[in-house]
Coordinates of C-alpha atoms in Angstrom, one line a residue:
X1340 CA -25.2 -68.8 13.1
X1341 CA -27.0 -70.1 16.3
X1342 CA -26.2 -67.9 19.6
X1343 CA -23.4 -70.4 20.9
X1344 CA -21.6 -70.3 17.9
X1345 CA -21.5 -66.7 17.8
X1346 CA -20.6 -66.9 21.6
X1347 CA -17.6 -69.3 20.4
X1348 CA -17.0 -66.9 17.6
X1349 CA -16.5 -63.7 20.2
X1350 CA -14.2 -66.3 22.4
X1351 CA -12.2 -67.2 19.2
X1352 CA -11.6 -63.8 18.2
X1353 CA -10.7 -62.5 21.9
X1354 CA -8.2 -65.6 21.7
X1355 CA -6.5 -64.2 18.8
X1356 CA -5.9 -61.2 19.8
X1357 CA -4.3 -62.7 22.9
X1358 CA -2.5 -64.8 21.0
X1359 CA -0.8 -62.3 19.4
X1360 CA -0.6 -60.0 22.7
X1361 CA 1.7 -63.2 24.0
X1362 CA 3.5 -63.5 21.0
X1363 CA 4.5 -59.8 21.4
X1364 CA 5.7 -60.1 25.0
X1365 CA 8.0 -63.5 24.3
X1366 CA 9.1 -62.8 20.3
X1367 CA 12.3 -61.5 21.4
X1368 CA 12.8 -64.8 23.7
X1369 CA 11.4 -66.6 20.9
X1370 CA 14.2 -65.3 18.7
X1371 CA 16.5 -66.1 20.6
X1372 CA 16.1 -70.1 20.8
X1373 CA 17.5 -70.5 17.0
X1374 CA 19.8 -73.4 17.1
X1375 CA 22.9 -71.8 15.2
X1376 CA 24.4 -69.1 17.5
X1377 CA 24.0 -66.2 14.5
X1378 CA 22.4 -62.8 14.7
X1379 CA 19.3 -63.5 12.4
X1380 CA 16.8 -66.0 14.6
X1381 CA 14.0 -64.5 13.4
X1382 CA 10.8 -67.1 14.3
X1383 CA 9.4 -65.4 17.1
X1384 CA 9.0 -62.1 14.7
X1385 CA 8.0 -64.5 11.7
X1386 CA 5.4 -66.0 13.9
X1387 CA 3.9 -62.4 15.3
X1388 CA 4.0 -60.7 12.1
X1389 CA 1.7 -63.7 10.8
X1390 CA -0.7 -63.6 13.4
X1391 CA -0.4 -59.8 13.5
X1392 CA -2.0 -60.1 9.8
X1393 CA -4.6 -62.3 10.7
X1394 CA -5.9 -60.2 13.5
X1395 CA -5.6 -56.9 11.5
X1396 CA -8.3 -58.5 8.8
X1397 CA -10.0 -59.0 11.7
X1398 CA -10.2 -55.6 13.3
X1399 CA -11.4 -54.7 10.0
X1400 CA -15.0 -57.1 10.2
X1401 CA -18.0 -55.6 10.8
X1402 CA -19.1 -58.5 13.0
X1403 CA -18.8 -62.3 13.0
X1404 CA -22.3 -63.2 12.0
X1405 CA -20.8 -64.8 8.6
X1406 CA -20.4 -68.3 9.1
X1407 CA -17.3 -68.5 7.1
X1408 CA -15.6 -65.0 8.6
X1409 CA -12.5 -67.2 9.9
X1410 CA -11.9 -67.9 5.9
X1411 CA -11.1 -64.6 5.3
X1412 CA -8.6 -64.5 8.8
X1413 CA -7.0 -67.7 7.6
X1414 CA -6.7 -66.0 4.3
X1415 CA -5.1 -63.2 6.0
X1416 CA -2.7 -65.0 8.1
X1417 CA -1.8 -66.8 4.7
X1418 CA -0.9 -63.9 3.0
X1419 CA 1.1 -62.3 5.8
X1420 CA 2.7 -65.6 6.8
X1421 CA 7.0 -65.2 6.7
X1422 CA 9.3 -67.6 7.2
X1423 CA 8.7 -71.3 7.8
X1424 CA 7.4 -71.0 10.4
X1425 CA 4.8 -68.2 10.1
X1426 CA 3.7 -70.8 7.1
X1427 CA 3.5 -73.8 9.5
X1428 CA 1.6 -71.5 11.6
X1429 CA -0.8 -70.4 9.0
X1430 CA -1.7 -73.7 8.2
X1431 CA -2.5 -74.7 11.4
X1432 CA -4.3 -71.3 12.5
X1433 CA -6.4 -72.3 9.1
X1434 CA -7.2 -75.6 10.9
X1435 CA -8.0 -74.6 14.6
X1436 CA -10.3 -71.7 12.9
X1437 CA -11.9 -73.6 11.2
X1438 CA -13.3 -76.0 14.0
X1439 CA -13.1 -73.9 16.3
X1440 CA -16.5 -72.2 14.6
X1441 CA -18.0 -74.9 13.8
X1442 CA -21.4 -76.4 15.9
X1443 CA -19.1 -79.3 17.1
X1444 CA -18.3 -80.0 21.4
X1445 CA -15.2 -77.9 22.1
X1446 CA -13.3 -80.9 23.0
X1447 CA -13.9 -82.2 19.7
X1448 CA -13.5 -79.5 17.9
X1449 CA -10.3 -78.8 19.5
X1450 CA -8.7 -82.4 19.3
X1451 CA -10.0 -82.0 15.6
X1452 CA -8.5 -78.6 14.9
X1453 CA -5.1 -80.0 16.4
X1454 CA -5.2 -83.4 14.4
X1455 CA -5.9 -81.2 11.0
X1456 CA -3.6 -78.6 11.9
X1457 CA -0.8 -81.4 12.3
X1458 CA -1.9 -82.9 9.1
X1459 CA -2.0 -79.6 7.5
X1460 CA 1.5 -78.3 8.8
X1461 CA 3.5 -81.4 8.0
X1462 CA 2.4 -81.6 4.3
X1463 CA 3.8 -77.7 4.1
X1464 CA 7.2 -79.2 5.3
X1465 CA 9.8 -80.7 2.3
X1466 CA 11.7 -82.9 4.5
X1467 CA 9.6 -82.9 8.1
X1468 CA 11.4 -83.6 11.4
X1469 CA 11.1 -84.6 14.8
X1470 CA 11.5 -82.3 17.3
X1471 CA 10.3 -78.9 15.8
X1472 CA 7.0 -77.4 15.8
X1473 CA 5.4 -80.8 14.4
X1474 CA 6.2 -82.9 17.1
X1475 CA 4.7 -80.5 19.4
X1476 CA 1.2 -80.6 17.9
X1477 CA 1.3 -83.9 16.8
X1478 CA 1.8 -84.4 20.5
X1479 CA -1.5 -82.6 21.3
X1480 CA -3.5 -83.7 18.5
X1481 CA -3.5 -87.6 20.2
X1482 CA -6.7 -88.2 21.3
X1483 CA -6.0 -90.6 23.7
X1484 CA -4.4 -87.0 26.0
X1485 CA -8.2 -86.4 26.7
X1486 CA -9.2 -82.9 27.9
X1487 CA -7.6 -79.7 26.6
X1488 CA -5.7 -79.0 29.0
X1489 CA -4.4 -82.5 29.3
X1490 CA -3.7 -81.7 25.6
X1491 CA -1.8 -78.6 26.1
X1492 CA 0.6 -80.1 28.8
X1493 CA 1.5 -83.0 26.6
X1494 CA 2.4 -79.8 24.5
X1495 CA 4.8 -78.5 26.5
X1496 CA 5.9 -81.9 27.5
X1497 CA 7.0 -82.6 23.6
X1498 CA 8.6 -79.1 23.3
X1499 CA 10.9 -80.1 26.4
X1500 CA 11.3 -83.2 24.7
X1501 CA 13.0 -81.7 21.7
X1502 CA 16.6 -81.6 22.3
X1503 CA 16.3 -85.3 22.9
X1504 CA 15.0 -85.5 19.1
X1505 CA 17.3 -83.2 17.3
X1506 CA 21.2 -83.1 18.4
X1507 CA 21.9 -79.5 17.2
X1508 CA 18.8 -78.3 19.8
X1509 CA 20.4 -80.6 22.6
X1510 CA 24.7 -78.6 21.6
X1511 CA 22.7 -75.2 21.7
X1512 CA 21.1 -76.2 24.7
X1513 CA 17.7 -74.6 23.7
X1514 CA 14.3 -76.4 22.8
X1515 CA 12.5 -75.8 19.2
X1516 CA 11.7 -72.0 19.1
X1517 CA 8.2 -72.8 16.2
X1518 CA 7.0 -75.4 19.0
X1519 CA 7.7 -72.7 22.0
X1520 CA 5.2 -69.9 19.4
X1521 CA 3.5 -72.1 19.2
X1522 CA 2.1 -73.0 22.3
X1523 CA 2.1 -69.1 23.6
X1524 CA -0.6 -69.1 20.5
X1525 CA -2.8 -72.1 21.6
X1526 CA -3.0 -71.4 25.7
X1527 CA -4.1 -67.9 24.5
X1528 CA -6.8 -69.5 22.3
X1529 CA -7.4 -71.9 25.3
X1530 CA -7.7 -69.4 28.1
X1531 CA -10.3 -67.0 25.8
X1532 CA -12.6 -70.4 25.7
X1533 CA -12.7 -70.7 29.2
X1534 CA -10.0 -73.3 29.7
X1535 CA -7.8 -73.3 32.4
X1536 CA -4.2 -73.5 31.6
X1537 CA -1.3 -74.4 34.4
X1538 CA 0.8 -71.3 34.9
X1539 CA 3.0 -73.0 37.2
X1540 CA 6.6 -72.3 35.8
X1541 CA 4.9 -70.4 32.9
X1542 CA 7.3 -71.2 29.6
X1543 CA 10.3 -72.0 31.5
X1544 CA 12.1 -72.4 28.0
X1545 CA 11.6 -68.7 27.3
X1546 CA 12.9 -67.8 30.7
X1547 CA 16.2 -69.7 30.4
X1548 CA 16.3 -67.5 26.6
X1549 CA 17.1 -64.7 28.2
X1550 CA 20.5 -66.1 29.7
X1551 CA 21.3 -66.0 26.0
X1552 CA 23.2 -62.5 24.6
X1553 CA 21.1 -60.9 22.7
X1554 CA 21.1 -60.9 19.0
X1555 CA 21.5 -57.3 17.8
X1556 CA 19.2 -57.1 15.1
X1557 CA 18.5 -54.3 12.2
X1558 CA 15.1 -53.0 11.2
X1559 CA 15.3 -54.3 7.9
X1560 CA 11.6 -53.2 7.3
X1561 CA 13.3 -50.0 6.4
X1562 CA 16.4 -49.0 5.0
X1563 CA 18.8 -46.7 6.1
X1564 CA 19.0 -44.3 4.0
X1565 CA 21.2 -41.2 5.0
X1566 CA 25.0 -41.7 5.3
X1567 CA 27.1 -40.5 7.5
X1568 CA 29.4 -37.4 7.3
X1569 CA 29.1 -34.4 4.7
X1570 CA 27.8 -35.9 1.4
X1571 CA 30.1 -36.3 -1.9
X1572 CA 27.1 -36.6 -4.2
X1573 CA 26.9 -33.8 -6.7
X1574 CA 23.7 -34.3 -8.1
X1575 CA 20.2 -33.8 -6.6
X1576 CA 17.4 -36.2 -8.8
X1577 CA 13.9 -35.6 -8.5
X1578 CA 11.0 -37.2 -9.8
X1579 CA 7.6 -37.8 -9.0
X1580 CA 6.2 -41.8 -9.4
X1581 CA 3.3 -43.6 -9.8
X1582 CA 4.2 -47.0 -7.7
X1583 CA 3.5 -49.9 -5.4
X1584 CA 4.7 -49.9 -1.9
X1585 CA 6.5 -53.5 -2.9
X1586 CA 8.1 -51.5 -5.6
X1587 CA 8.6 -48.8 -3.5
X1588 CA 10.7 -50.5 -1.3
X1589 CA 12.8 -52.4 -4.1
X1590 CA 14.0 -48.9 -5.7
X1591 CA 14.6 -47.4 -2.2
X1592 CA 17.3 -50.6 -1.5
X1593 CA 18.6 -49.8 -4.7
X1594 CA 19.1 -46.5 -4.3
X1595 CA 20.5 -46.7 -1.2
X1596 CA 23.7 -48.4 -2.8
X1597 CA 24.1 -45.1 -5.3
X1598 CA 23.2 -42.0 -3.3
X1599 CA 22.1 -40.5 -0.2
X1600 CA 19.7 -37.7 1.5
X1601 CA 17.1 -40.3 0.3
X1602 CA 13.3 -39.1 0.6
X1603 CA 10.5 -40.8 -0.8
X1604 CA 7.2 -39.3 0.9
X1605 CA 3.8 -40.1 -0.6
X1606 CA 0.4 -42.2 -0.3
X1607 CA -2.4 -44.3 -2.7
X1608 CA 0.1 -44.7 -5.3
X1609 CA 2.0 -41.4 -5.7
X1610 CA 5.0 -40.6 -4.6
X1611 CA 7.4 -37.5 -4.6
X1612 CA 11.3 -38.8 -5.0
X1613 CA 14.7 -36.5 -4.1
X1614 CA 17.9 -38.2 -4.0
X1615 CA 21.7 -37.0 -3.9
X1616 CA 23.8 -38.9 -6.3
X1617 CA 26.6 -39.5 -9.0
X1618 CA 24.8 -41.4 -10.7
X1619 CA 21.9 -39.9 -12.8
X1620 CA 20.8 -42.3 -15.1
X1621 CA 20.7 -45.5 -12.9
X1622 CA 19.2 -43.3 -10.3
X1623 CA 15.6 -43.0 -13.0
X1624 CA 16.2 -46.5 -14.3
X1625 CA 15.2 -47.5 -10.8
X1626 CA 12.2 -45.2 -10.8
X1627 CA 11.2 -46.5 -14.1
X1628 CA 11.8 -50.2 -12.8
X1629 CA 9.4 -49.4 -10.3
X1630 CA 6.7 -47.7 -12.2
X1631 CA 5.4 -44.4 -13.7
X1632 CA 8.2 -41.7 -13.3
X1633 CA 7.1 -37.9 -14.3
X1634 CA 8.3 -34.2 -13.5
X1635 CA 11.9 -35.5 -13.1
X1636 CA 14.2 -32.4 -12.0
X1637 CA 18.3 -32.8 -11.9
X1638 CA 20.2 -30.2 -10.1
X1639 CA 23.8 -29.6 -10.0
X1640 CA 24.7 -29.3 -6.6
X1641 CA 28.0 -28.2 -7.4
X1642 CA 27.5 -25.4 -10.2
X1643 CA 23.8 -25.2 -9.1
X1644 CA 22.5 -25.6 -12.8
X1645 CA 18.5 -25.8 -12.1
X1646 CA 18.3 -28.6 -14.5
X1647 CA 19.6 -30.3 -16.5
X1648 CA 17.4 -30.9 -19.6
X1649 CA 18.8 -33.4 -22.0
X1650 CA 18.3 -35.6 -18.9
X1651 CA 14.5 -35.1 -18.7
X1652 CA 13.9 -34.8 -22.6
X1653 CA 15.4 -38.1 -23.0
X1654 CA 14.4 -40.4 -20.0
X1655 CA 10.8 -38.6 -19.2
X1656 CA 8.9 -41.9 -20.7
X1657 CA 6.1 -43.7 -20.1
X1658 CA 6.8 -46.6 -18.2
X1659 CA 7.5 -49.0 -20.4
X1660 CA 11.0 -49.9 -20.5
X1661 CA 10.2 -53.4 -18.7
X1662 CA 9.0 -55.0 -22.2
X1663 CA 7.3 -58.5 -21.4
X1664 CA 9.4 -61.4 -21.6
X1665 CA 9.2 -65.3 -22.0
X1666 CA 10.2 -66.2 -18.5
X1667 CA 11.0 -63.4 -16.1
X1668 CA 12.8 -63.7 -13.0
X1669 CA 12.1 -62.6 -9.2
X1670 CA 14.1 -62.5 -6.4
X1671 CA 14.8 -62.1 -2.5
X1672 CA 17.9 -60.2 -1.8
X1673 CA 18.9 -58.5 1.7
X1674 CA 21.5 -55.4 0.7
X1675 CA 21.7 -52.6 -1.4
X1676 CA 24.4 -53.8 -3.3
X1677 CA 23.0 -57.3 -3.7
X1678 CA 19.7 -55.6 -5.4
X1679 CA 22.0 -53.9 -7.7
X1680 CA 23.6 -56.7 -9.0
X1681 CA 20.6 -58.7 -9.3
X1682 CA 19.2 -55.9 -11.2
X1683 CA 22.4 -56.5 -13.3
X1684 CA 21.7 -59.5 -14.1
X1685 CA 18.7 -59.5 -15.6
X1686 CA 15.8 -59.9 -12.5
X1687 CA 12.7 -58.0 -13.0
X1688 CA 11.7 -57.1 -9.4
X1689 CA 13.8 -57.8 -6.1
X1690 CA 12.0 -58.2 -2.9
X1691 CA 13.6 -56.8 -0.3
X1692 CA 14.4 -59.7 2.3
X1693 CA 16.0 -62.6 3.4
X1694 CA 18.3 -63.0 7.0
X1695 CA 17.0 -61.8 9.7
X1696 CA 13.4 -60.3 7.7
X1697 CA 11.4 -62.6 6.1
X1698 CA 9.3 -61.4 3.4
X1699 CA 5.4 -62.3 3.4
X1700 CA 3.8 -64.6 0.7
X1701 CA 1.7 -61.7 0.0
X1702 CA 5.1 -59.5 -0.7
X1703 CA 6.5 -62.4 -3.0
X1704 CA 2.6 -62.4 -4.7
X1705 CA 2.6 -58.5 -5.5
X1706 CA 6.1 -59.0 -7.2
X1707 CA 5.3 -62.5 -9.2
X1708 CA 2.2 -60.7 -10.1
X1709 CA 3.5 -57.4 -11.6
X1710 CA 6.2 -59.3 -13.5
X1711 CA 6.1 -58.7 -17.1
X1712 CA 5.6 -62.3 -17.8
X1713 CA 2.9 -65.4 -17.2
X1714 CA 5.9 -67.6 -16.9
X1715 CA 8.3 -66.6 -13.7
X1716 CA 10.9 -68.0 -12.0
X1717 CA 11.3 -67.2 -8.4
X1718 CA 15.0 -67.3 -6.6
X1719 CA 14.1 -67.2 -2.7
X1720 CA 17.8 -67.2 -1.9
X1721 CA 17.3 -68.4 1.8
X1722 CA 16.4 -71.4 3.3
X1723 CA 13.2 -70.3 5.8
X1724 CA 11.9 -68.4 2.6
X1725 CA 11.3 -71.4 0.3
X1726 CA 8.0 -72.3 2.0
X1727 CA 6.5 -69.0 1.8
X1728 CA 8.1 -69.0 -2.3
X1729 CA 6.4 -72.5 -2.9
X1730 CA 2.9 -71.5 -1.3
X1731 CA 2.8 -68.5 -4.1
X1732 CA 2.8 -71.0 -6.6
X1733 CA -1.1 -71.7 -6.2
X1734 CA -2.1 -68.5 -5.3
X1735 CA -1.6 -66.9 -8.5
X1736 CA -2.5 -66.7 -12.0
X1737 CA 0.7 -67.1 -13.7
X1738 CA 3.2 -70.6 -14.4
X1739 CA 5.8 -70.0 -11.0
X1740 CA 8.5 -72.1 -10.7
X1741 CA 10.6 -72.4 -7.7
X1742 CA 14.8 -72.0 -8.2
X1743 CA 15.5 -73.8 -4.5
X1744 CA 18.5 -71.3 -4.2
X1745 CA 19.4 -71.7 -0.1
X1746 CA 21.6 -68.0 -0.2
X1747 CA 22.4 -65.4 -2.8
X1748 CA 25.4 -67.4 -3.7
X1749 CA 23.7 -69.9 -5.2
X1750 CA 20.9 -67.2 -6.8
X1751 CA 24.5 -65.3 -8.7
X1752 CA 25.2 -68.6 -9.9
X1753 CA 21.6 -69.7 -10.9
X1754 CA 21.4 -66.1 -12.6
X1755 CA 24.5 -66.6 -14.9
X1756 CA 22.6 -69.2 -16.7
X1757 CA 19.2 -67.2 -17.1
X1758 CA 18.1 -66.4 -20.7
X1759 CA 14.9 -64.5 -20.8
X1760 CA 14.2 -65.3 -24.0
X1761 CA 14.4 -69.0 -23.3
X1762 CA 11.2 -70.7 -22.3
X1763 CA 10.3 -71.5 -18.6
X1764 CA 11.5 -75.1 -18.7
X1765 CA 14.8 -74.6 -20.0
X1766 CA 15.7 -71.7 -17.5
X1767 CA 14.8 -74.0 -14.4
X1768 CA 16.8 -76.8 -15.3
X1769 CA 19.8 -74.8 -16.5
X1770 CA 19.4 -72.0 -13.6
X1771 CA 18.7 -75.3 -11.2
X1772 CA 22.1 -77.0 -12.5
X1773 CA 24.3 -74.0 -11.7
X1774 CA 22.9 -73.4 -8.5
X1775 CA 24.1 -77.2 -7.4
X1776 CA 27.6 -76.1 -8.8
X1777 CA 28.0 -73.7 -5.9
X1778 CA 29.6 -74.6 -2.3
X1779 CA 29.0 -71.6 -0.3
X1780 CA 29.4 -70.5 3.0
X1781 CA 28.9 -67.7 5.4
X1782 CA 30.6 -65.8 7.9
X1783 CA 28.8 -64.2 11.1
X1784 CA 29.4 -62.9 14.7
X1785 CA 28.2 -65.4 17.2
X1786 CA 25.7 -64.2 19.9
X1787 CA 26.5 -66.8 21.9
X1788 CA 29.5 -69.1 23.0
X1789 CA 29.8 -72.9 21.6
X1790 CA 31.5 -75.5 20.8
X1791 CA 32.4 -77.2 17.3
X1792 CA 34.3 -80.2 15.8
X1793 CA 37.6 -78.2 16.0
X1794 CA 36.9 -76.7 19.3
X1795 CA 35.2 -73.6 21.0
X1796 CA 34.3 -69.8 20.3
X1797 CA 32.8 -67.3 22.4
X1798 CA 30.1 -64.6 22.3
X1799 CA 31.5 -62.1 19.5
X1800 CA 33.7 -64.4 17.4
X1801 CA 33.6 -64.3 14.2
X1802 CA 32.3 -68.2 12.7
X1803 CA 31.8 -69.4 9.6
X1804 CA 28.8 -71.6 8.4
X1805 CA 28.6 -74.0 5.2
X1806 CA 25.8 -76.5 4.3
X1807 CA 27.3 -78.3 7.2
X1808 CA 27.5 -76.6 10.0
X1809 CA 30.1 -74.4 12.1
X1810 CA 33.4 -75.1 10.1
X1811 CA 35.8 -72.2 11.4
X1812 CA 35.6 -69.6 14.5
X1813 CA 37.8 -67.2 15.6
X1814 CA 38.3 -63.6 16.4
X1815 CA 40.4 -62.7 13.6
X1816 CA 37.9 -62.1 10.7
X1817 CA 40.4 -63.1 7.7
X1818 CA 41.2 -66.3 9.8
X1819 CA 37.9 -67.2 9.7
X1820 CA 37.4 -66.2 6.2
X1821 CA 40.6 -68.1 4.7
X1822 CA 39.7 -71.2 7.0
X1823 CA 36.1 -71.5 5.8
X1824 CA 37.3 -71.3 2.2
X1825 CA 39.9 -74.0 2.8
X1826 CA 36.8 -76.2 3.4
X1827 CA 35.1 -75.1 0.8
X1828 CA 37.8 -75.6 -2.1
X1829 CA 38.4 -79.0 -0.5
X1830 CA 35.0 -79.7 -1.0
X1831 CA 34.6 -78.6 -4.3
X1832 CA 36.1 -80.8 -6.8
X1833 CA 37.7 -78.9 -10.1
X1834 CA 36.9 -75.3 -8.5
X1835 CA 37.8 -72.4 -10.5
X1836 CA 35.8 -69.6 -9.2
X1837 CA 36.0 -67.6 -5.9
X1838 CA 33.4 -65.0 -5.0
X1839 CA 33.4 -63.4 -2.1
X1840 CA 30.5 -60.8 -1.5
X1841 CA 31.4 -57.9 0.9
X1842 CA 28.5 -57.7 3.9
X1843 CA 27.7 -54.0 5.1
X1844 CA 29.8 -52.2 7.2
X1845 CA 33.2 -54.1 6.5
X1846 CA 36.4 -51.7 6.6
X1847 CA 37.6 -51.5 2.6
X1848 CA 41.1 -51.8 3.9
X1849 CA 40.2 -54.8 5.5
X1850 CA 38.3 -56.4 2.6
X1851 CA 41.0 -55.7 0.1
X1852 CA 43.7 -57.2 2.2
X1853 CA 41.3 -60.5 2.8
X1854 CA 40.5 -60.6 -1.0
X1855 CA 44.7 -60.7 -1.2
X1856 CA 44.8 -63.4 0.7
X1857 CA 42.6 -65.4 -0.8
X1858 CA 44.6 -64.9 -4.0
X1859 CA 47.6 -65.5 -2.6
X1860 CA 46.6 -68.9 -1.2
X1861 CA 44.8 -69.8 -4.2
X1862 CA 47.0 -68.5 -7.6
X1863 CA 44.9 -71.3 -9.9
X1864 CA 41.7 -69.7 -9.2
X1865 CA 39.9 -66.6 -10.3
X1866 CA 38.9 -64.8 -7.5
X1867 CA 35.8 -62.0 -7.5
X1868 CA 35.2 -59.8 -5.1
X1869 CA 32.0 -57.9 -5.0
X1870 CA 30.3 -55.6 -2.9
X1871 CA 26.9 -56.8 -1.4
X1872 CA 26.1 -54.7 1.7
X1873 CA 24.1 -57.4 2.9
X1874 CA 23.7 -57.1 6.8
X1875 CA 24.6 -59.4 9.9
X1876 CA 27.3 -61.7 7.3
X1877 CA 30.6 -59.5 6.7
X1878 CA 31.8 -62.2 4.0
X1879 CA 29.8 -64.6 1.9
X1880 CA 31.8 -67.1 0.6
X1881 CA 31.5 -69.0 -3.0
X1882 CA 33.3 -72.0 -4.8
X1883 CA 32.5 -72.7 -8.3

């Protein structure tokens, strides 16, 4: 590498850790420019936590002599990516790395990096749109805008340009939150190579954000794991394990549905476990789930009995009880109780995921690739995970297909027709076929006040939210609830099957009187009622 190439290399690398130093101070306005008025806008997070990877492989260089040391930062930024648009951003961040270091004229280089980048980031897209993040650099890759900082402005010109291009940005009165990432990322890569970038009315679309109430959001990078009050559990398990952190993680969320005082400490692989429970057995099965369980200890906390032996002797095993199997299944699920019933059902690992946190590719990868199976089916179960699902595909060593489930309504339906002895072929299209057989819908708080086809709702109303849009709001939750399943009955021709799935935090009292209702109103249907604890959506709704 010739001395100005490692000079652009330093410039490059300072730019990236900009990059994500902007990202850090607008995420929160970023998140807040999602189009629907629901607590779970998560792009400006997806989009940090993407770089954030990219620029921790990069603390970790010795120096940027290699000529190809952005490969292994695009790699990075791959493997970290969440959501769509921490995909669309990888792929472009592969692109603008790669010219970027390369012995070609900035300009060029940059006009070149933007083209590929658009190239790159559209062919990641199913269905691509205009006005979202691909209009905006398609905008700056034209090479008739000259300079780069004629480039960047027809960048920001194109982002204010996107309500014009997509109605639902134009109702919510917002512009395309991937576009507004995205140009924080590329003036911080402009400024660290020396280019000047207007700061008059710096990101004016991120100021007007913060009129918008604030989404309140939970850490779902960690679970909550003690309960409130004095604990009911009688039994204290113990065990020490030989695990993953993605495994890790997956047992914690179930556990969290079936005890309390939860402690999992450990590093490298080996873990020390203590939970209080009622529930003994399912409480090691998740331990053995997640890999190499010893030294397990059961206590009576109510007789105090030091252990319990039977319970050792008998479930002390190698880790085994995963046997391989023709097609196995994975899956994103956000709540305790939606794990457990996923378990249930027959998947072999459960990332823990899906509104409001996005898993990585790399956390989908781990659990594909420790799958008792070369054939595997992954459920993503949310609509901004299915690029980061389909991108795992060619990154391992193993036959993936994708189930396009859009929620976990549609992954319970797809599951009901899984058969792991059945090849890989015939799961897809049967597991595919049931998940079309579902019209689902959800039901959220609003962060912020709107309008819909049947009139208007303000900040805290409840809404509910099908395949089409906003199709009920109000600030009575079982209005809501009954109204979006009127919809949703209508819609489905020959439905027999309710199932609503209980979100986190919903009063019992309240849910049983709702699940009433619904039976009431609908005597010729079987209605289930099941407890999810998935956050931010009290009810999710089902018609089969």
């Amino acid at each position: 590498m010739d001395s100005g190439q490692f000079r652009r290399s330093n410039d490059v690398a300072r730019g990236l850790r900009a990059a994500r130093a902007g990202l850090e101070r607008h995420c929160a306005a970023i998140d807040r420019l999602n189009v629907f008025p629901v607590p779970d806008g998560d792009t400006g997070h997806n989009m940090l936590a993407t770089l954030a990877a990219g620029v921790v492989a990069l603390d970790q260089l010795d120096d940027l002599d290699s000529p190809d040391w952005h490969r292994t930062i695009a790699k990075a930024t791959l493997l970290g990516a969440r959501g769509n648009s921490g995909v669309i951003l990888s792929q472009i961040l592969q692109a603008v790395l790669q010219a970027l270091t390369s012995d070609v004229a900035l300009e060029d280089a940059w006009h070149q990096a933007l083209a590929e980048g658009s190239r790159a980031a559209t062919s990641a897209v199913l269905s691509p749109k205009q006005g979202t993040i691909l209009s905006v650099i398609a905008a700056g890759a034209v090479a008739e805008v000259g300079t780069i900082r004629e480039s960047l402005a027809a960048m920001r010109r194109a982002l204010l340009a996107t309500p014009e291009q997509l109605e639902v940005l134009a109702r919510a009165g917002v512009v395309d939150s991937g576009g507004a990432g995205l140009i924080v990322v590329l003036e911080s890569l402009a400024e660290a190579l020396g280019v000047e970038v207007d700061d008059a009315g710096l990101y004016p679309w991120l100021d007007h954000a913060g009129d918008i109430t604030d989404a309140v959001l939970p850490d779902l990078s960690t679970v909550e794991l003690e309960s409130a009050g004095e604990s009911e559990m009688r039994f204290e398990v113990m065990f020490s394990l030989e695990s993953g952190e993605q495994q890790i993680e997956a047992m914690k969320t179930v556990w969290s549905g079936i005890g309390d005082s939860i402690v999992v400490v450990g590093a490298e692989g080996v873990y020390r476990c203590h939970i209080h429970t009622n529930e003994i057995g399912p409480s090691i099965e998740a331990g053995i789930q997640a890999g190499r369980v010893s030294d397990i200890n059961v206590t009576d906390l109510i007789h105090q009995i030091d252990e319990l032996s039977w319970v050792s002797d008998g479930l002390s095993l190698p880790a085994t009880a995963v046997h391989d199997q023709q097609t196995a299944v994975v899956a994103v699920a956000a709540g305790a109780g939606v794990a457990r019933l996923f378990k249930s059902f027959g998947v072999q690992s459960v990332v823990v995921g899906g509104q409001g946190k996005n898993p990585s590719i790399k956390e989908l990868l781990d659990a594909v690739e420790s799958a008792n199976s070369s054939s595997v089916l992954l459920l993503p179960n949310n609509s901004n995970i299915q690029a980061a699902a389909q991108s795992v595909v060619s990154l391992v060593d193993k036959q993936v297909e994708i189930i396009p489930t859009l929620n976990v309504l549609e992954g319970f339906s797809a599951l009901m027709a899984f058969d792991p002895e059945s090849d890989r072929a015939t799961n897809l299209a049967r597991m595919t076929e049931a998940a079309r057989r579902v019209a689902w819908g959800e039901v959220t708080t609003a962060v912020r006040a709107g309008t819909y086809e049947h009139g208007s709702f303000r900040v805290g109303s409840y809404i509910g939210l099908s395949a089409d849009g906003i199709r009920a709001a109000d600030d009575d939750l079982e209005t809501v609830v009954l109204a979006l399943l009127a919809s949703l009955v209508h819609e489905g021709e020959g439905s027999e099957i309710v199932t609503l799935l209980v979100g986190e935090g919903v009063d019992a009292h309240l849910a049983s009187t709702i699940s009433r209702s619904v039976e009431e109103s609908y005597p010729q249907l079987t209605v289930e009622v099941l407890h999810g604890d998935q956050p931010l959506y009290p009810f999710l709704v089902g018609v089969e």
